[in-house]
Coordinates of C-alpha atoms in Angstrom, one line a residue:
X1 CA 99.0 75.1 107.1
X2 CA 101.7 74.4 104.8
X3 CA 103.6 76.5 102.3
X4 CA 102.0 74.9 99.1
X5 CA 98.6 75.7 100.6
X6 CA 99.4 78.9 101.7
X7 CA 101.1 80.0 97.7
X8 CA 97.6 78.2 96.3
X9 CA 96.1 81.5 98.5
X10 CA 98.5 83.8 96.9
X11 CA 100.3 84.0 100.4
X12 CA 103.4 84.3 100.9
X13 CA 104.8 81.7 103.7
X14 CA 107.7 84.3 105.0
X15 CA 104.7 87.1 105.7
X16 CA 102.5 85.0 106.9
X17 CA 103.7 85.4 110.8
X18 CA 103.0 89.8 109.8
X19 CA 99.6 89.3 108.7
X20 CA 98.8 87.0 111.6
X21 CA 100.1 90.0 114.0
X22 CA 98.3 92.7 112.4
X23 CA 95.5 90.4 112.6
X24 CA 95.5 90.3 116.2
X25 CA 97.1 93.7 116.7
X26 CA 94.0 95.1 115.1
X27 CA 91.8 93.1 116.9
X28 CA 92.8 94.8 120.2
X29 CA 92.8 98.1 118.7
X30 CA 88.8 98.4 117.1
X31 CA 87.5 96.4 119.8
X32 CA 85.4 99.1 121.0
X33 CA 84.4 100.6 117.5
X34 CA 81.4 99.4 117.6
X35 CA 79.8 100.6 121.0
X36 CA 82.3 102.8 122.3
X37 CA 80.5 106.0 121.0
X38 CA 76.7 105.0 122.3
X39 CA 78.7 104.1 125.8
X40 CA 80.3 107.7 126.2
X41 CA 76.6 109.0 124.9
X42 CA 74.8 106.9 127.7
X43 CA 77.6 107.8 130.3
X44 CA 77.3 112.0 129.9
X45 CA 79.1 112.6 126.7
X46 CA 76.9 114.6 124.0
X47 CA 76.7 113.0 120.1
X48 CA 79.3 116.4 119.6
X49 CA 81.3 115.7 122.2
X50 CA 81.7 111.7 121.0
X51 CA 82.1 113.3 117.4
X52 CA 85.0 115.1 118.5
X53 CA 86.6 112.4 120.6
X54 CA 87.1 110.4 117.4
X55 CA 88.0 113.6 115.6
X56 CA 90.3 114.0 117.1
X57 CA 91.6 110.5 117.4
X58 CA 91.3 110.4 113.8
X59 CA 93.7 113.4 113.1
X60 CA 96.4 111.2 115.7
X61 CA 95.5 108.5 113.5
X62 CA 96.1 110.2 110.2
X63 CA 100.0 111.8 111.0
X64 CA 101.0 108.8 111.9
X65 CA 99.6 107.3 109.0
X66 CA 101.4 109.8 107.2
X67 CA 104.7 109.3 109.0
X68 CA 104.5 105.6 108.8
X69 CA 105.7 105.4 105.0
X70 CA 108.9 107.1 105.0
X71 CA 109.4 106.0 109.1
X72 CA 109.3 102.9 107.8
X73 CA 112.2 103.6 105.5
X74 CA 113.8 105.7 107.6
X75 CA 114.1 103.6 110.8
X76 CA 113.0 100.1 108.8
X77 CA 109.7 98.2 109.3
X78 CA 110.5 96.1 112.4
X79 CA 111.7 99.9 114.8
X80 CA 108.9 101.9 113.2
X81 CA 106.1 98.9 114.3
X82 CA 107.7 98.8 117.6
X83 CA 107.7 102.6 118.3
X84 CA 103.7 102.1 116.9
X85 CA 103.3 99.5 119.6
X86 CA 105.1 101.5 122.3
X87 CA 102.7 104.6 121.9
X88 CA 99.4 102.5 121.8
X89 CA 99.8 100.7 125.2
X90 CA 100.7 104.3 126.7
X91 CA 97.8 105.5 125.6
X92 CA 95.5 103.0 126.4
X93 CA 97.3 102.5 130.0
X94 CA 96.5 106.6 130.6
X95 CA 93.2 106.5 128.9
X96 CA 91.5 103.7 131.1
X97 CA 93.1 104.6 134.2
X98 CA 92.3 108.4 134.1
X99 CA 90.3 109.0 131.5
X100 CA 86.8 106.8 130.7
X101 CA 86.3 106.1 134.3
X102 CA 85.7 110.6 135.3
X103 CA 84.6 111.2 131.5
X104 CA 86.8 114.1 131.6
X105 CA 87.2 114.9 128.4
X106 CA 90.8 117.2 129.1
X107 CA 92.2 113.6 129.7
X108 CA 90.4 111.4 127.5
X109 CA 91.3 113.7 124.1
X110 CA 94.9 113.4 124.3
X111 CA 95.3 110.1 125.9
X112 CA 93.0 108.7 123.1
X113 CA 94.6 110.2 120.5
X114 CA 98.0 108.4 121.7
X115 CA 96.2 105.0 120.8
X116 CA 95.6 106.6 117.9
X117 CA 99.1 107.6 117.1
X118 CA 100.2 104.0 118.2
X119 CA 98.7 101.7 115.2
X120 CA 99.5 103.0 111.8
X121 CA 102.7 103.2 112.9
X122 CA 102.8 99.5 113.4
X123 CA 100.2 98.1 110.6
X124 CA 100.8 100.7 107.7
X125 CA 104.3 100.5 108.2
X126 CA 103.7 96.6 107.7
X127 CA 102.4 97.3 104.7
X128 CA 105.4 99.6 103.0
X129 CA 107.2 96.6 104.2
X130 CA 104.8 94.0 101.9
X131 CA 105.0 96.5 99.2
X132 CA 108.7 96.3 98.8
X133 CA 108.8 92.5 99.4
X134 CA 105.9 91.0 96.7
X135 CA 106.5 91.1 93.1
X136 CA 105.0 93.6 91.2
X137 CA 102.6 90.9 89.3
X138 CA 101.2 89.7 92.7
X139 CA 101.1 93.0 94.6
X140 CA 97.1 93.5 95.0
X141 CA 96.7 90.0 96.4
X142 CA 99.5 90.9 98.3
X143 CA 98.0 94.2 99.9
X144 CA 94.3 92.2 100.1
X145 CA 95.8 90.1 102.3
X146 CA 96.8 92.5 104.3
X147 CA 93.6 94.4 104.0
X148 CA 92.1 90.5 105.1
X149 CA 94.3 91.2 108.2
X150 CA 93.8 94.6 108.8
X151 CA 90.2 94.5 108.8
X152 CA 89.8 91.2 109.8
X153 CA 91.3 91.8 113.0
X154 CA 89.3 95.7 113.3
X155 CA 86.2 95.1 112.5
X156 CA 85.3 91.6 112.3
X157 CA 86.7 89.6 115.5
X158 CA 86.9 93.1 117.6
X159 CA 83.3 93.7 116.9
X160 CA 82.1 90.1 117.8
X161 CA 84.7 89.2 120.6
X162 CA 82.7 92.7 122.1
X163 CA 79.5 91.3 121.0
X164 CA 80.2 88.6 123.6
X165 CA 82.8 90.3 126.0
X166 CA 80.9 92.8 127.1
X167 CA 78.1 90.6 128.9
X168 CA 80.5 89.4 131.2
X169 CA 83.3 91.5 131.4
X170 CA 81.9 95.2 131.0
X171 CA 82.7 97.8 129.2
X172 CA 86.3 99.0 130.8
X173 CA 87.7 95.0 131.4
X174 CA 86.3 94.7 127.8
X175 CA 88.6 97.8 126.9
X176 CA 91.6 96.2 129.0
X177 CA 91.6 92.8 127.5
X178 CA 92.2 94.6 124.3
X179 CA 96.4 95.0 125.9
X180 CA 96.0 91.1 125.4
X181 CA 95.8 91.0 121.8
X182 CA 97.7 94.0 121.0
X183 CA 101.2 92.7 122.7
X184 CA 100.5 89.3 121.4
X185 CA 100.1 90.8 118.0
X186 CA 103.2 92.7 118.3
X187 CA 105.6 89.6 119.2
X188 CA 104.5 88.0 116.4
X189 CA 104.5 90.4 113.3
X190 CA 107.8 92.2 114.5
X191 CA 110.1 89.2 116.2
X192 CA 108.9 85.7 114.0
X193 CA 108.3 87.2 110.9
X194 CA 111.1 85.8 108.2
X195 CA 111.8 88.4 105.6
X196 CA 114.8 90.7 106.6
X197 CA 114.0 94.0 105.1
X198 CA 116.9 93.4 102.6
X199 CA 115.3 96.2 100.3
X200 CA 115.2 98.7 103.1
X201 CA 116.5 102.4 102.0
X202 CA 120.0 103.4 102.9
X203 CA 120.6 106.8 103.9
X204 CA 123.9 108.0 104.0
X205 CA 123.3 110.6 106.5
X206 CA 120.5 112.3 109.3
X207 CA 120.0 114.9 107.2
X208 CA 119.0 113.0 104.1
X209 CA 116.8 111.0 106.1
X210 CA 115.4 113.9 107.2
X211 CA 115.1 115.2 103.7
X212 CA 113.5 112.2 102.6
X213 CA 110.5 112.1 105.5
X214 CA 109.5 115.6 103.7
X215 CA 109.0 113.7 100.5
X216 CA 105.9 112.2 101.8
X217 CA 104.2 115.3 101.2
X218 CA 106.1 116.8 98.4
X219 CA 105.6 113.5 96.4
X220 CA 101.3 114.5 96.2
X221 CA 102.6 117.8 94.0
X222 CA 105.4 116.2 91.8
X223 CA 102.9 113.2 91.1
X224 CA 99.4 114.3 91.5
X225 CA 97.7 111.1 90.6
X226 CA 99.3 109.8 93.6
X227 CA 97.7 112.8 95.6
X228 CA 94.4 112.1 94.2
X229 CA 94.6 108.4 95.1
X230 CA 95.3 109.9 98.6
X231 CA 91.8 111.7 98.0
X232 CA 90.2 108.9 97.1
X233 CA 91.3 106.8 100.3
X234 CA 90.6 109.7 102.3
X235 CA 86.8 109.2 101.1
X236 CA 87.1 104.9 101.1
X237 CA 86.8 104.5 104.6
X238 CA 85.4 108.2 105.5
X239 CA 81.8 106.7 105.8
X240 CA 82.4 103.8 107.6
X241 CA 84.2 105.7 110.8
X242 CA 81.7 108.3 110.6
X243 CA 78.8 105.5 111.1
X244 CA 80.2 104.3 114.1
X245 CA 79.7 107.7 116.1
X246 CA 75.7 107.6 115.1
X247 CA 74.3 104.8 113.3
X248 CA 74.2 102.9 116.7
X249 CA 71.7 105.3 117.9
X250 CA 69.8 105.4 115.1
X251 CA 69.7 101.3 114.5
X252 CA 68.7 100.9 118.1
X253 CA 66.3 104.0 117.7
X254 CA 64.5 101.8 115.0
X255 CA 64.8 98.8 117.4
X256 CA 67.5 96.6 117.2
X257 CA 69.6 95.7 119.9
X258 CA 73.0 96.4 121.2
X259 CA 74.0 92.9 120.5
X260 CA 72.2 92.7 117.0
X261 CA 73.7 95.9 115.6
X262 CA 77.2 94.5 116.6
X263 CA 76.5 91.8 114.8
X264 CA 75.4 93.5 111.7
X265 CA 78.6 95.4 112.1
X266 CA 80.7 92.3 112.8
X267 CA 78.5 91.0 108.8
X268 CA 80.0 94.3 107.4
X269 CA 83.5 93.9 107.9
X270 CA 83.4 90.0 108.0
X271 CA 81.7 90.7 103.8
X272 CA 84.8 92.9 103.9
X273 CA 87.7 90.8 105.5
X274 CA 86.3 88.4 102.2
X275 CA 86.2 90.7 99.2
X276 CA 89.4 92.0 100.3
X277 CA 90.9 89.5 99.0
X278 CA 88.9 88.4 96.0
X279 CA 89.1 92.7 95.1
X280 CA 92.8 91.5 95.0
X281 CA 93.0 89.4 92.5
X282 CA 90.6 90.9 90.6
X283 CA 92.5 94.4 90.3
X284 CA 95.6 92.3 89.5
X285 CA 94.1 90.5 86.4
X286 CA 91.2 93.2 85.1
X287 CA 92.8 96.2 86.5
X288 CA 93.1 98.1 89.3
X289 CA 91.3 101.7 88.5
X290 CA 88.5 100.1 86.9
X291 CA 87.9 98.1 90.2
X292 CA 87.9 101.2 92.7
X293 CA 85.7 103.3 90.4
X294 CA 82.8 100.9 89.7
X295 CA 82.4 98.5 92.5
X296 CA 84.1 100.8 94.9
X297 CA 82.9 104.5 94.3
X298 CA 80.1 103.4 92.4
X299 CA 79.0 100.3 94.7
X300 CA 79.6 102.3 98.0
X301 CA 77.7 105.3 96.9
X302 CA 74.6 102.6 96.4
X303 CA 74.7 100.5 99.5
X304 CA 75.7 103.7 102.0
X305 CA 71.7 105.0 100.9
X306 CA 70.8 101.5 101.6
X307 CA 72.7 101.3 105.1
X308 CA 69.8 104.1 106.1
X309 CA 66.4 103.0 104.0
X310 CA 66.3 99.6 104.3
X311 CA 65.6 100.0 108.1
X312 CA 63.8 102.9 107.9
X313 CA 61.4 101.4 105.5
X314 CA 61.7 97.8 106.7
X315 CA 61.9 98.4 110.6
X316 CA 64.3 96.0 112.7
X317 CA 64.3 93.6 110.1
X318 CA 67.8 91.9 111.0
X319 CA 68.2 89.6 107.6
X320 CA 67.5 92.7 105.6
X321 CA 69.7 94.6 107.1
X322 CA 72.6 92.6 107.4
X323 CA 72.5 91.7 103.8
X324 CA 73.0 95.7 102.7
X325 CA 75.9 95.5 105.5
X326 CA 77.6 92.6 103.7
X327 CA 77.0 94.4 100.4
X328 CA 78.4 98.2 101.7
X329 CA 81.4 95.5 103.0
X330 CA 82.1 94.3 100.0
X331 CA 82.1 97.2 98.3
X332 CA 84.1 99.1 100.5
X333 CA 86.7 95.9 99.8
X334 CA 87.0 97.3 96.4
X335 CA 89.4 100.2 96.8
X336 CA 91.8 97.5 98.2
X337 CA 93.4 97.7 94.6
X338 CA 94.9 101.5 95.9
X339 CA 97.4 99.6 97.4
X340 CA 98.5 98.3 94.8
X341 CA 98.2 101.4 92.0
X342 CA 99.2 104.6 93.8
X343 CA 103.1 102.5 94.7
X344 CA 103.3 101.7 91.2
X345 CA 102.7 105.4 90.2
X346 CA 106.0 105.9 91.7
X347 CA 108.3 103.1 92.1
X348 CA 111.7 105.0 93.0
X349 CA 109.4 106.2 96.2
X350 CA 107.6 103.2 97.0
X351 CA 107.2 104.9 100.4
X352 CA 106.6 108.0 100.6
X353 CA 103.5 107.3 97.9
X354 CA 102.4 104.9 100.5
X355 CA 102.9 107.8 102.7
X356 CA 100.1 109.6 100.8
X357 CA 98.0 106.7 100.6
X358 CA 98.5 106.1 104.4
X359 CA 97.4 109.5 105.0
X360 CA 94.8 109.2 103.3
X361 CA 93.6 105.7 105.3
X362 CA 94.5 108.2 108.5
X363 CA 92.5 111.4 107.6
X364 CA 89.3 109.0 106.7
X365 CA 89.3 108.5 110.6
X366 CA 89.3 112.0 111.2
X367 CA 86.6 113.3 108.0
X368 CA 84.1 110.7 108.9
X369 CA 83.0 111.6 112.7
X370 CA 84.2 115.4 111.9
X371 CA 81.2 115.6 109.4
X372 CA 78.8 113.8 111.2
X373 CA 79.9 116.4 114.3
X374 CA 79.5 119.7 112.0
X375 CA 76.0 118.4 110.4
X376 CA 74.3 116.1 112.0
X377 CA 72.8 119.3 114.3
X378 CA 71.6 121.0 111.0
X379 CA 70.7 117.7 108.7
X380 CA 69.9 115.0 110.6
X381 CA 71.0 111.3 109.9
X382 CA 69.6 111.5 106.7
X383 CA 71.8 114.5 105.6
X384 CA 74.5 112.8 106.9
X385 CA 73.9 109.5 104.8
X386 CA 73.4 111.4 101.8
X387 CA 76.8 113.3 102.2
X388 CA 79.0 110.3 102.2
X389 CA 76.9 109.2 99.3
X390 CA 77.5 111.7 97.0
X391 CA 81.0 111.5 98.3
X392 CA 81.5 108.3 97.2
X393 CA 80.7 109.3 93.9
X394 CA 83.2 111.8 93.8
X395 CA 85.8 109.1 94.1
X396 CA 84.2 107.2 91.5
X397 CA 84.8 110.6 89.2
X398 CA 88.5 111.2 90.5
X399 CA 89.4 107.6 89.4
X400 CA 88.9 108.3 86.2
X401 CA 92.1 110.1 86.1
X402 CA 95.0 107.9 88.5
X403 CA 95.8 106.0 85.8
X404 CA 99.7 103.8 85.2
X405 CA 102.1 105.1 82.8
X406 CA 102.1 103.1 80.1
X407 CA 105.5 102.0 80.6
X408 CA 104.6 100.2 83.7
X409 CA 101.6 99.2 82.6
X410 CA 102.9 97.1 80.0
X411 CA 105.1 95.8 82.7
X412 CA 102.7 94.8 85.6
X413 CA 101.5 91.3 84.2
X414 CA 100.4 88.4 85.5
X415 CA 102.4 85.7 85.5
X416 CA 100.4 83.0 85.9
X417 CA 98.1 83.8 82.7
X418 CA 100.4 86.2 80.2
X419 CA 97.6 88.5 80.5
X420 CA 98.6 92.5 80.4
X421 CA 97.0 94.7 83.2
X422 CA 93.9 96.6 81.9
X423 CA 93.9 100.1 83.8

């Protein structure tokens, strides 16, 4: 691939090495997303029990997404990725060893939650890397690529590499093989990626550095919008870890198979890995708020009703039901633009907004399967559909009020057309 196809894509050649690694760094991390919670379940575990296994993960997940802004600045991209990378195979090495094998949930808890401590480090702090290095005009094709990456790698080759690794490997040399992808990954996005970090933050001294990783929380107070686009990402991704700990069960309760409802998955964030991207460009040319609000709050709020009706009034129909996947995918795509906007909102503290908006992305992992373990008991799947519904809405609503200065809004144009961004 050369460099004139790859700026026709609205990729930049000296990144493209980092999104290839996050690509495959990702892959080895959500291999097991998509059966991992019906395996504990069949192996002893309770649906509570599961729930709080990725809880918990999820709140691992979320501090370091947190942290991963201002680390980023603090210790610069490439140390902050390879302190990520570090904590994941420690993790994983404990957790499989110790852990799955005696279901023992004293060891599986913590050692899990060291995984998840291990990638936001190294992908989000990618990202406060990309947001530095692309022009303002061509940041939301910019972050879709990375959400292309990100999500490509997750959801989309994990869930069908498992889809096909699991017949012959098993479950726990499915989960090993995923040390594979991750290390490759990591050589790739951290030692042949070309940009230097020449706009990495100086810091004069540990105790400003020090000062500054607190401004990843103070910065949700002194801007709000930037805290309500924290909010907002919080909910983006809320549903769709919250549907791995029980929509297996209740797709194969209906009367798919294990295979078929990885493969609907795999459609989901394949739908995703796509609109990623095209959410992108769009934000960058019709505007970035408008996007999220209507085809992502709006849109997700439809097809998450769907995700449960079409199959419950349709049965095991597999084209039916992979079609309201890609569409809940696509949809999903469209708070990509996030990435772009909440930055922007304060571009002094281009990280420690992304901090916010990576705590967000963290937290999502953590509210998703917490809800579904504190209703699913007194609701039922149903209840639990129509909570992420209505929260999608809610998103929709906060949108209305993250919008740019007008100062930078007049500023962010693209290039290519003249055309002023539309917020």
């Amino acid at each position: 691939m050369n460099q004139g196809l790859l700026g026709k894509l609205g990729m930049d050649s000296k990144m493209a090495m980092g999104y290839l690694g996050v690509l495959l760094f990702m892959m080895g991390d959500g291999l097991e997303l998509g059966w991992l919670s019906s395996y504990l379940i069949d192996n002893g575990l309770s649906v509570q029990q599961s729930a709080l296994l990725f809880s918990v993960y999820g709140f691992a997940v979320a501090i370091a997404a947190w942290l991963s802004g201002v680390l980023a600045e603090v210790l610069g991209p490439r140390k902050a990725m390879s302190f990520g990378v570090a904590l994941f195979i420690a993790g994983t090495l404990v957790f499989l060893t110790f852990g799955l094998p005696t279901m023992n949930l004293a060891i599986m808890l913590p050692t899990y939650s060291l995984r998840g401590l291990g990638y936001p480090l190294f992908a989000y702090s990618f990202l406060v890397w990309l947001t530095y290095y692309a022009p303002a005009e061509r940041l939301g094709t910019a972050v879709g690529w990375f959400w292309v990456s990100f999500a490509g790698g997750l959801n989309v080759l994990g869930a069908y590499y498992s889809s096909f690794a699991l017949s012959y490997l098993g479950e726990l040399k499915t989960l090993w093989s995923a040390l594979v992808f991750v290390t490759l990954g990591a050589i790739i996005a951290i030692s042949l990626n070309k940009d230097k970090e020449s706009n990495r933050r100086k810091f004069n001294s540990k105790a400003e550095a020090l000062k500054y990783i607190s401004k990843g929380i103070t910065i949700a107070f002194e801007r709000p919008k930037v805290g309500l686009g924290g909010i907002v990402r919080t909910i983006n991704t809320a549903g769709a870890y919250g549907f791995v700990v029980f929509l297996p069960a209740y797709m194969m309760e209906i009367g798919f198979t294990r295979t078929e409802w990885l493969q609907i998955y795999g459609a989901l964030w394949s739908s995703n890995v796509i609109f990623n991207l095209i959410w992108g460009i769009i934000g960058d040319k019709f505007g970035w708020r408008n996007t999220v609000m209507w085809f992502g709050g709006v849109g997700c709020a439809v097809f998450t009703a769907a995700l449960y009706y079409t199959p419950f009034f349709l049965g095991a129909n597999y084209m039916a039901a992979t079609l309201v996947a890609i569409c809940f995918g696509a949809c999903l795509a469209a708070y990509v633009p996030l990435s772009a906007l909440i930055p922007s909102l304060a571009p002094e503290n281009r990280g420690a907004a992304m901090s916010i908006l990576n705590l967000g992305a963290g937290l999502s992992t953590f509210v998703g399967p917490a809800l579904v373990g504190l209703f699913i008991g007194s609701v039922g799947t149903v209840g639990i559909i129509w909570i992420y519904t209505g929260l999608y809405l809610i998103s929709a609503f906060m949108m209305k009020f993250v919008t740019l200065p007008k100062k930078i809004e007049t500023e962010t144009v693209d290039t290519s057309s003249n055309m002023p961004v539309v917020q």
